PDB file of C-alpha atoms in Angstrom:
ATOM      1  CA  MET A  12     -28.269 -20.028   9.726  1.00 42.00           C
ATOM      2  CA  GLY A  13     -28.610 -16.270   9.083  1.00 46.00           C
ATOM      3  CA  SER A  14     -26.997 -14.688   6.090  1.00 50.00           C
ATOM      4  CA  HIS A  15     -24.642 -11.711   6.172  1.00 53.00           C
ATOM      5  CA  PRO A  16     -25.901  -8.517   4.522  1.00 58.00           C
ATOM      6  CA  PRO A  17     -24.416  -7.932   1.055  1.00 64.00           C
ATOM      7  CA  ILE A  18     -21.313  -5.753   0.860  1.00 77.00           C
ATOM      8  CA  PRO A  19     -22.016  -2.957  -1.652  1.00 83.00           C
ATOM      9  CA  THR A  20     -18.376  -2.108  -2.339  1.00 93.00           C
ATOM     10  CA  ARG A  21     -15.207  -4.170  -2.701  1.00 95.00           C
ATOM     11  CA  VAL A  22     -11.527  -3.296  -2.679  1.00 97.00           C
ATOM     12  CA  VAL A  23      -8.618  -3.889  -5.022  1.00 97.00           C
ATOM     13  CA  LEU A  24      -5.408  -4.074  -3.015  1.00 98.00           C
ATOM     14  CA  LEU A  25      -2.512  -2.574  -4.986  1.00 97.00           C
ATOM     15  CA  CYS A  26       1.006  -3.292  -3.754  1.00 95.00           C
ATOM     16  CA  GLY A  27       4.494  -3.351  -5.228  1.00 89.00           C
ATOM     17  CA  PRO A  28       7.956  -2.081  -4.292  1.00 86.00           C
ATOM     18  CA  SER A  29       8.263   1.544  -3.211  1.00 81.00           C
ATOM     19  CA  GLY A  30       8.571   3.653  -6.364  1.00 79.00           C
ATOM     20  CA  SER A  31       6.888   1.154  -8.694  1.00 81.00           C
ATOM     21  CA  GLY A  32       4.155   3.621  -9.687  1.00 84.00           C
ATOM     22  CA  LYS A  33       1.248   2.517  -7.485  1.00 90.00           C
ATOM     23  CA  SER A  34      -0.034   6.022  -6.728  1.00 88.00           C
ATOM     24  CA  LEU A  35       0.090   7.081 -10.378  1.00 86.00           C
ATOM     25  CA  LEU A  36      -1.694   3.921 -11.482  1.00 91.00           C
ATOM     26  CA  ALA A  37      -4.367   4.399  -8.832  1.00 93.00           C
ATOM     27  CA  ALA A  38      -4.889   8.001  -9.969  1.00 91.00           C
ATOM     28  CA  ASP A  39      -5.047   6.955 -13.639  1.00 90.00           C
ATOM     29  CA  SER A  40      -7.722   4.356 -12.858  1.00 91.00           C
ATOM     30  CA  GLY A  41     -10.319   6.995 -11.989  1.00 90.00           C
ATOM     31  CA  LEU A  42     -11.409   4.949  -8.952  1.00 93.00           C
ATOM     32  CA  PRO A  43     -11.540   6.237  -5.359  1.00 95.00           C
ATOM     33  CA  VAL A  44      -8.243   5.614  -3.555  1.00 96.00           C
ATOM     34  CA  LEU A  45      -7.316   4.842   0.047  1.00 97.00           C
ATOM     35  CA  ARG A  46      -3.630   5.611   0.755  1.00 96.00           C
ATOM     36  CA  LEU A  47      -2.322   2.819   2.951  1.00 97.00           C
ATOM     37  CA  ASP A  48       0.881   4.784   3.678  1.00 92.00           C
ATOM     38  CA  ASP A  49      -1.225   6.930   6.022  1.00 95.00           C
ATOM     39  CA  PHE A  50      -1.367   3.947   8.387  1.00 97.00           C
ATOM     40  CA  TYR A  51       2.358   3.955   9.200  1.00 95.00           C
ATOM     41  CA  LYS A  52       3.239   3.924  12.880  1.00 96.00           C
ATOM     42  CA  GLU A  53       4.654   7.098  14.359  1.00 96.00           C
ATOM     43  CA  GLY A  54       8.413   7.491  14.700  1.00 93.00           C
ATOM     44  CA  THR A  55       8.197   7.331  18.504  1.00 94.00           C
ATOM     45  CA  ASP A  56       6.465   3.927  18.509  1.00 95.00           C
ATOM     46  CA  PRO A  57       8.667   1.460  20.447  1.00 95.00           C
ATOM     47  CA  THR A  58       7.564  -1.448  18.225  1.00 95.00           C
ATOM     48  CA  LEU A  59       9.187   0.007  15.083  1.00 95.00           C
ATOM     49  CA  PRO A  60      11.725  -2.410  13.540  1.00 95.00           C
ATOM     50  CA  GLN A  61      15.296  -1.421  12.689  1.00 93.00           C
ATOM     51  CA  VAL A  62      17.392  -2.282   9.667  1.00 89.00           C
ATOM     52  CA  GLU A  63      19.722  -5.098  10.697  1.00 88.00           C
ATOM     53  CA  GLY A  64      23.160  -3.728  11.541  1.00 87.00           C
ATOM     54  CA  SER A  65      22.012  -0.108  11.222  1.00 85.00           C
ATOM     55  CA  PRO A  66      20.424   2.586  13.434  1.00 87.00           C
ATOM     56  CA  ASP A  67      17.873   3.293  10.656  1.00 89.00           C
ATOM     57  CA  ILE A  68      14.227   2.471  11.210  1.00 92.00           C
ATOM     58  CA  ASP A  69      13.111  -0.103   8.657  1.00 91.00           C
ATOM     59  CA  TRP A  70      10.104   1.647   7.121  1.00 90.00           C
ATOM     60  CA  ASP A  71       9.874  -1.162   4.544  1.00 87.00           C
ATOM     61  CA  HIS A  72       9.138  -3.808   7.175  1.00 92.00           C
ATOM     62  CA  PRO A  73       5.450  -4.685   7.741  1.00 94.00           C
ATOM     63  CA  GLN A  74       5.865  -4.079  11.476  1.00 96.00           C
ATOM     64  CA  SER A  75       6.315  -0.359  10.737  1.00 96.00           C
ATOM     65  CA  TRP A  76       2.673  -0.258   9.644  1.00 96.00           C
ATOM     66  CA  ASP A  77      -0.655  -0.667  11.486  1.00 97.00           C
ATOM     67  CA  ALA A  78      -2.491  -3.393   9.599  1.00 97.00           C
ATOM     68  CA  ASP A  79      -5.394  -3.593  12.068  1.00 97.00           C
ATOM     69  CA  ILE A  80      -6.418   0.049  11.605  1.00 97.00           C
ATOM     70  CA  ALA A  81      -5.980  -0.227   7.836  1.00 98.00           C
ATOM     71  CA  VAL A  82      -8.251  -3.281   7.592  1.00 98.00           C
ATOM     72  CA  ALA A  83     -10.851  -1.594   9.816  1.00 98.00           C
ATOM     73  CA  ALA A  84     -10.872   1.447   7.517  1.00 98.00           C
ATOM     74  CA  ILE A  85     -11.229  -0.747   4.404  1.00 98.00           C
ATOM     75  CA  GLU A  86     -14.118  -2.676   5.939  1.00 97.00           C
ATOM     76  CA  GLU A  87     -15.896   0.537   6.950  1.00 96.00           C
ATOM     77  CA  LEU A  88     -15.485   1.951   3.433  1.00 96.00           C
ATOM     78  CA  CYS A  89     -16.834  -1.248   1.890  1.00 95.00           C
ATOM     79  CA  ARG A  90     -19.863  -1.341   4.164  1.00 93.00           C
ATOM     80  CA  THR A  91     -20.738   2.349   4.528  1.00 93.00           C
ATOM     81  CA  GLY A  92     -18.824   4.291   1.833  1.00 94.00           C
ATOM     82  CA  ARG A  93     -17.040   6.459   4.367  1.00 94.00           C
ATOM     83  CA  THR A  94     -14.389   6.317   7.078  1.00 97.00           C
ATOM     84  CA  THR A  95     -11.887   8.501   8.944  1.00 96.00           C
ATOM     85  CA  VAL A  96      -8.213   8.078   8.055  1.00 96.00           C
ATOM     86  CA  PRO A  97      -5.047   9.470   9.639  1.00 95.00           C
ATOM     87  CA  VAL A  98      -3.040  12.164   7.867  1.00 95.00           C
ATOM     88  CA  TYR A  99       0.580  11.018   7.949  1.00 94.00           C
ATOM     89  CA  ASP A 100       3.642  13.177   7.305  1.00 92.00           C
ATOM     90  CA  ILE A 101       6.419  10.886   6.069  1.00 86.00           C
ATOM     91  CA  ALA A 102       9.112  13.540   6.555  1.00 85.00           C
ATOM     92  CA  LEU A 103       8.097  13.909  10.222  1.00 90.00           C
ATOM     93  CA  SER A 104       7.300  10.205  10.713  1.00 90.00           C
ATOM     94  CA  ALA A 105       4.139  11.307  12.497  1.00 94.00           C
ATOM     95  CA  ARG A 106       0.372  11.502  12.194  1.00 94.00           C
ATOM     96  CA  THR A 107      -0.561  15.162  11.949  1.00 95.00           C
ATOM     97  CA  GLY A 108      -4.335  14.854  11.990  1.00 95.00           C
ATOM     98  CA  ALA A 109      -7.262  12.941  10.543  1.00 96.00           C
ATOM     99  CA  GLU A 110      -9.634  13.430   7.635  1.00 96.00           C
ATOM    100  CA  ALA A 111     -12.909  12.006   6.408  1.00 96.00           C
ATOM    101  CA  LEU A 112     -12.856   9.875   3.266  1.00 96.00           C
ATOM    102  CA  HIS A 113     -16.119   9.449   1.344  1.00 95.00           C
ATOM    103  CA  ILE A 114     -16.379   7.170  -1.681  1.00 92.00           C
ATOM    104  CA  GLU A 115     -20.181   7.259  -1.905  1.00 80.00           C
ATOM    105  CA  ARG A 116     -21.970   4.541  -3.904  1.00 81.00           C
ATOM    106  CA  THR A 117     -19.109   3.085  -5.911  1.00 88.00           C
ATOM    107  CA  PRO A 118     -18.782  -0.680  -6.438  1.00 91.00           C
ATOM    108  CA  LEU A 119     -14.980  -0.591  -6.277  1.00 95.00           C
ATOM    109  CA  PHE A 120     -12.077   1.348  -4.794  1.00 97.00           C
ATOM    110  CA  ILE A 121      -8.308   0.922  -4.580  1.00 97.00           C
ATOM    111  CA  ALA A 122      -6.260   0.622  -1.392  1.00 98.00           C
ATOM    112  CA  GLU A 123      -2.633   1.166  -2.410  1.00 96.00           C
ATOM    113  CA  GLY A 124       0.630   0.889  -0.524  1.00 95.00           C
ATOM    114  CA  ILE A 125       3.746  -1.222  -0.144  1.00 92.00           C
ATOM    115  CA  PHE A 126       2.098  -3.343   2.565  1.00 95.00           C
ATOM    116  CA  ALA A 127      -1.196  -4.023   0.793  1.00 97.00           C
ATOM    117  CA  ALA A 128      -0.273  -7.683   0.237  1.00 97.00           C
ATOM    118  CA  GLU A 129      -0.030  -8.185   3.992  1.00 97.00           C
ATOM    119  CA  ILE A 130      -3.825  -7.896   4.302  1.00 98.00           C
ATOM    120  CA  VAL A 131      -4.944  -9.858   1.219  1.00 98.00           C
ATOM    121  CA  GLU A 132      -6.028 -12.877   3.234  1.00 97.00           C
ATOM    122  CA  ARG A 133      -7.826 -10.813   5.883  1.00 97.00           C
ATOM    123  CA  CYS A 134      -9.772  -8.871   3.262  1.00 97.00           C
ATOM    124  CA  ARG A 135     -10.654 -12.094   1.462  1.00 96.00           C
ATOM    125  CA  GLU A 136     -11.926 -13.696   4.662  1.00 96.00           C
ATOM    126  CA  LEU A 137     -14.100 -10.625   5.334  1.00 95.00           C
ATOM    127  CA  GLY A 138     -15.567 -10.851   1.840  1.00 94.00           C
ATOM    128  CA  LEU A 139     -14.152  -7.454   0.849  1.00 96.00           C
ATOM    129  CA  LEU A 140     -11.618  -8.409  -1.829  1.00 96.00           C
ATOM    130  CA  ALA A 141     -12.181  -7.880  -5.564  1.00 96.00           C
ATOM    131  CA  ASP A 142      -8.549  -8.371  -6.632  1.00 96.00           C
ATOM    132  CA  ALA A 143      -4.963  -7.962  -5.420  1.00 97.00           C
ATOM    133  CA  LEU A 144      -2.218  -6.677  -7.717  1.00 97.00           C
ATOM    134  CA  CYS A 145       1.548  -6.324  -7.367  1.00 95.00           C
ATOM    135  CA  LEU A 146       2.988  -3.654  -9.671  1.00 90.00           C
ATOM    136  CA  SER A 147       6.601  -4.115 -10.761  1.00 83.00           C
ATOM    137  CA  ARG A 148       8.749  -2.164 -13.255  1.00 75.00           C
ATOM    138  CA  GLY A 149      12.218  -3.611 -12.624  1.00 68.00           C
ATOM    139  CA  PRO A 150      14.810  -2.734  -9.936  1.00 70.00           C
ATOM    140  CA  VAL A 151      16.722   0.001 -11.808  1.00 64.00           C
ATOM    141  CA  THR A 152      13.631   1.858 -13.029  1.00 73.00           C
ATOM    142  CA  THR A 153      12.047   1.612  -9.590  1.00 73.00           C
ATOM    143  CA  PHE A 154      15.231   2.869  -7.880  1.00 71.00           C
ATOM    144  CA  ARG A 155      15.349   5.960 -10.089  1.00 73.00           C
ATOM    145  CA  ARG A 156      11.644   6.763  -9.719  1.00 76.00           C
ATOM    146  CA  ARG A 157      11.707   6.229  -5.951  1.00 73.00           C
ATOM    147  CA  PHE A 158      14.812   8.355  -5.341  1.00 72.00           C
ATOM    148  CA  LEU A 159      13.629  11.288  -7.463  1.00 76.00           C
ATOM    149  CA  ARG A 160      10.174  11.223  -5.848  1.00 77.00           C
ATOM    150  CA  ASP A 161      11.503  11.024  -2.288  1.00 72.00           C
ATOM    151  CA  LEU A 162      14.072  13.733  -2.970  1.00 75.00           C
ATOM    152  CA  ARG A 163      11.440  16.017  -4.512  1.00 76.00           C
ATOM    153  CA  GLU A 164       9.067  15.494  -1.583  1.00 75.00           C
ATOM    154  CA  GLY A 165      11.802  15.817   1.056  1.00 75.00           C
ATOM    155  CA  ARG A 166      10.724  12.561   2.678  1.00 74.00           C
ATOM    156  CA  LYS A 167      14.014  11.814   4.456  1.00 78.00           C
ATOM    157  CA  SER A 168      17.655  12.904   4.379  1.00 81.00           C
ATOM    158  CA  VAL A 169      19.637  12.227   1.186  1.00 79.00           C
ATOM    159  CA  PRO A 170      22.027   9.725   2.881  1.00 81.00           C
ATOM    160  CA  PHE A 171      19.034   7.816   4.260  1.00 82.00           C
ATOM    161  CA  LEU A 172      17.347   7.779   0.834  1.00 76.00           C
ATOM    162  CA  LEU A 173      20.491   6.465  -0.846  1.00 79.00           C
ATOM    163  CA  ARG A 174      21.008   3.726   1.756  1.00 81.00           C
ATOM    164  CA  ARG A 175      17.359   2.707   1.542  1.00 78.00           C
ATOM    165  CA  GLY A 176      17.303   2.883  -2.254  1.00 69.00           C
ATOM    166  CA  TRP A 177      20.349   0.656  -2.663  1.00 77.00           C
ATOM    167  CA  ARG A 178      18.955  -1.862  -0.166  1.00 77.00           C
ATOM    168  CA  LEU A 179      15.554  -1.963  -1.873  1.00 74.00           C
ATOM    169  CA  MET A 180      17.025  -2.249  -5.361  1.00 74.00           C
ATOM    170  CA  ARG A 181      18.918  -5.376  -4.330  1.00 78.00           C
ATOM    171  CA  ALA A 182      15.831  -6.769  -2.593  1.00 73.00           C
ATOM    172  CA  GLU A 183      13.217  -5.914  -5.236  1.00 80.00           C
ATOM    173  CA  ARG A 184      12.849  -9.398  -6.727  1.00 86.00           C
ATOM    174  CA  SER A 185      12.404 -10.943  -3.290  1.00 86.00           C
ATOM    175  CA  ILE A 186       9.882  -8.216  -2.378  1.00 88.00           C
ATOM    176  CA  VAL A 187       7.785  -9.017  -5.447  1.00 87.00           C
ATOM    177  CA  ALA A 188       8.091 -12.754  -4.737  1.00 90.00           C
ATOM    178  CA  ARG A 189       6.865 -12.271  -1.160  1.00 94.00           C
ATOM    179  CA  GLN A 190       3.921 -10.119  -2.193  1.00 94.00           C
ATOM    180  CA  SER A 191       2.976 -12.640  -4.867  1.00 94.00           C
ATOM    181  CA  ALA A 192       3.130 -15.450  -2.298  1.00 96.00           C
ATOM    182  CA  LEU A 193       0.746 -13.450  -0.102  1.00 97.00           C
ATOM    183  CA  GLY A 194      -1.813 -13.438  -2.919  1.00 96.00           C
ATOM    184  CA  ALA A 195      -1.077 -10.373  -5.080  1.00 97.00           C
ATOM    185  CA  HIS A 196      -0.886 -10.956  -8.837  1.00 96.00           C
ATOM    186  CA  PRO A 197       2.386  -9.570 -10.307  1.00 94.00           C
ATOM    187  CA  CYS A 198       1.800  -7.370 -13.347  1.00 92.00           C
ATOM    188  CA  ASP A 199       2.839  -4.273 -15.260  1.00 89.00           C
ATOM    189  CA  LYS A 200       0.755  -1.111 -15.575  1.00 88.00           C
ATOM    190  CA  ALA A 201      -1.139  -2.192 -18.697  1.00 91.00           C
ATOM    191  CA  GLU A 202      -2.232  -5.519 -17.215  1.00 94.00           C
ATOM    192  CA  ALA A 203      -3.107  -3.866 -13.906  1.00 94.00           C
ATOM    193  CA  LEU A 204      -5.408  -1.368 -15.640  1.00 92.00           C
ATOM    194  CA  GLY A 205      -7.056  -4.243 -17.514  1.00 93.00           C
ATOM    195  CA  ARG A 206      -7.714  -6.164 -14.305  1.00 94.00           C
ATOM    196  CA  LEU A 207      -9.048  -3.018 -12.631  1.00 93.00           C
ATOM    197  CA  ALA A 208     -11.499  -2.550 -15.490  1.00 90.00           C
ATOM    198  CA  ALA A 209     -12.562  -6.188 -15.194  1.00 91.00           C
ATOM    199  CA  ALA A 210     -13.012  -5.871 -11.440  1.00 90.00           C
ATOM    200  CA  ALA A 211     -15.099  -2.711 -11.876  1.00 86.00           C
ATOM    201  CA  ALA A 212     -17.311  -4.640 -14.308  1.00 82.00           C
ATOM    202  CA  GLY A 213     -17.607  -7.518 -11.866  1.00 75.00           C
ATOM    203  CA  ARG A 214     -15.739  -9.946 -14.115  1.00 58.00           C
ATOM    204  CA  CYS A 215     -12.608 -10.480 -11.988  1.00 53.00           C
ATOM    205  CA  THR A 216     -12.338 -13.494  -9.727  1.00 50.00           C
ATOM    206  CA  THR A 217     -10.623 -12.847  -6.438  1.00 50.00           C
ATOM    207  CA  PRO A 218      -7.161 -14.444  -6.121  1.00 48.00           C
ATOM    208  CA  ALA A 219      -7.139 -18.004  -4.809  1.00 44.00           C
TER     209      ALA A 219
END
């Protein structure tokens, strides 16, 4: 049987509830970062799910996100060090273009987003996974951080942000439990940075 060529780069998938600090942690790590939020479906996509009992689109449901394109981009980055990613405007719920992402000859990069846990198994099967982490800071802290960020960035209307924030605050523990069940290790910022350092040094075993 032939052997597969070695993969020069591997990915750490970083998930956690919206507002848990994933983007800040990824930036603090000093590693290249792929923003998984850029793989949201467009607002006109007929397959978008709705919040039960509400006209709101459920942007926190995995079906609002294109996992296939995200995995393809991760695999291309791991194998070649470069890929093309969509540029997504959350306020418009639309892709507004595309851009090249180059990570060059790095052994590790982070792919961060609320749906990262959904692709843990696929990345593991492809031999791309270095680690998978679920960042959590507690429902109240996350609610405050998420609301202030979304308000500052003008992501959606204030009523929508309040409805979404209240719903996510109540659901945060179940969100973390689901992401953990999908293979992401729950941790705070300090532990996450420690595991990232271990993964960069090649000492971290991929989640079972």
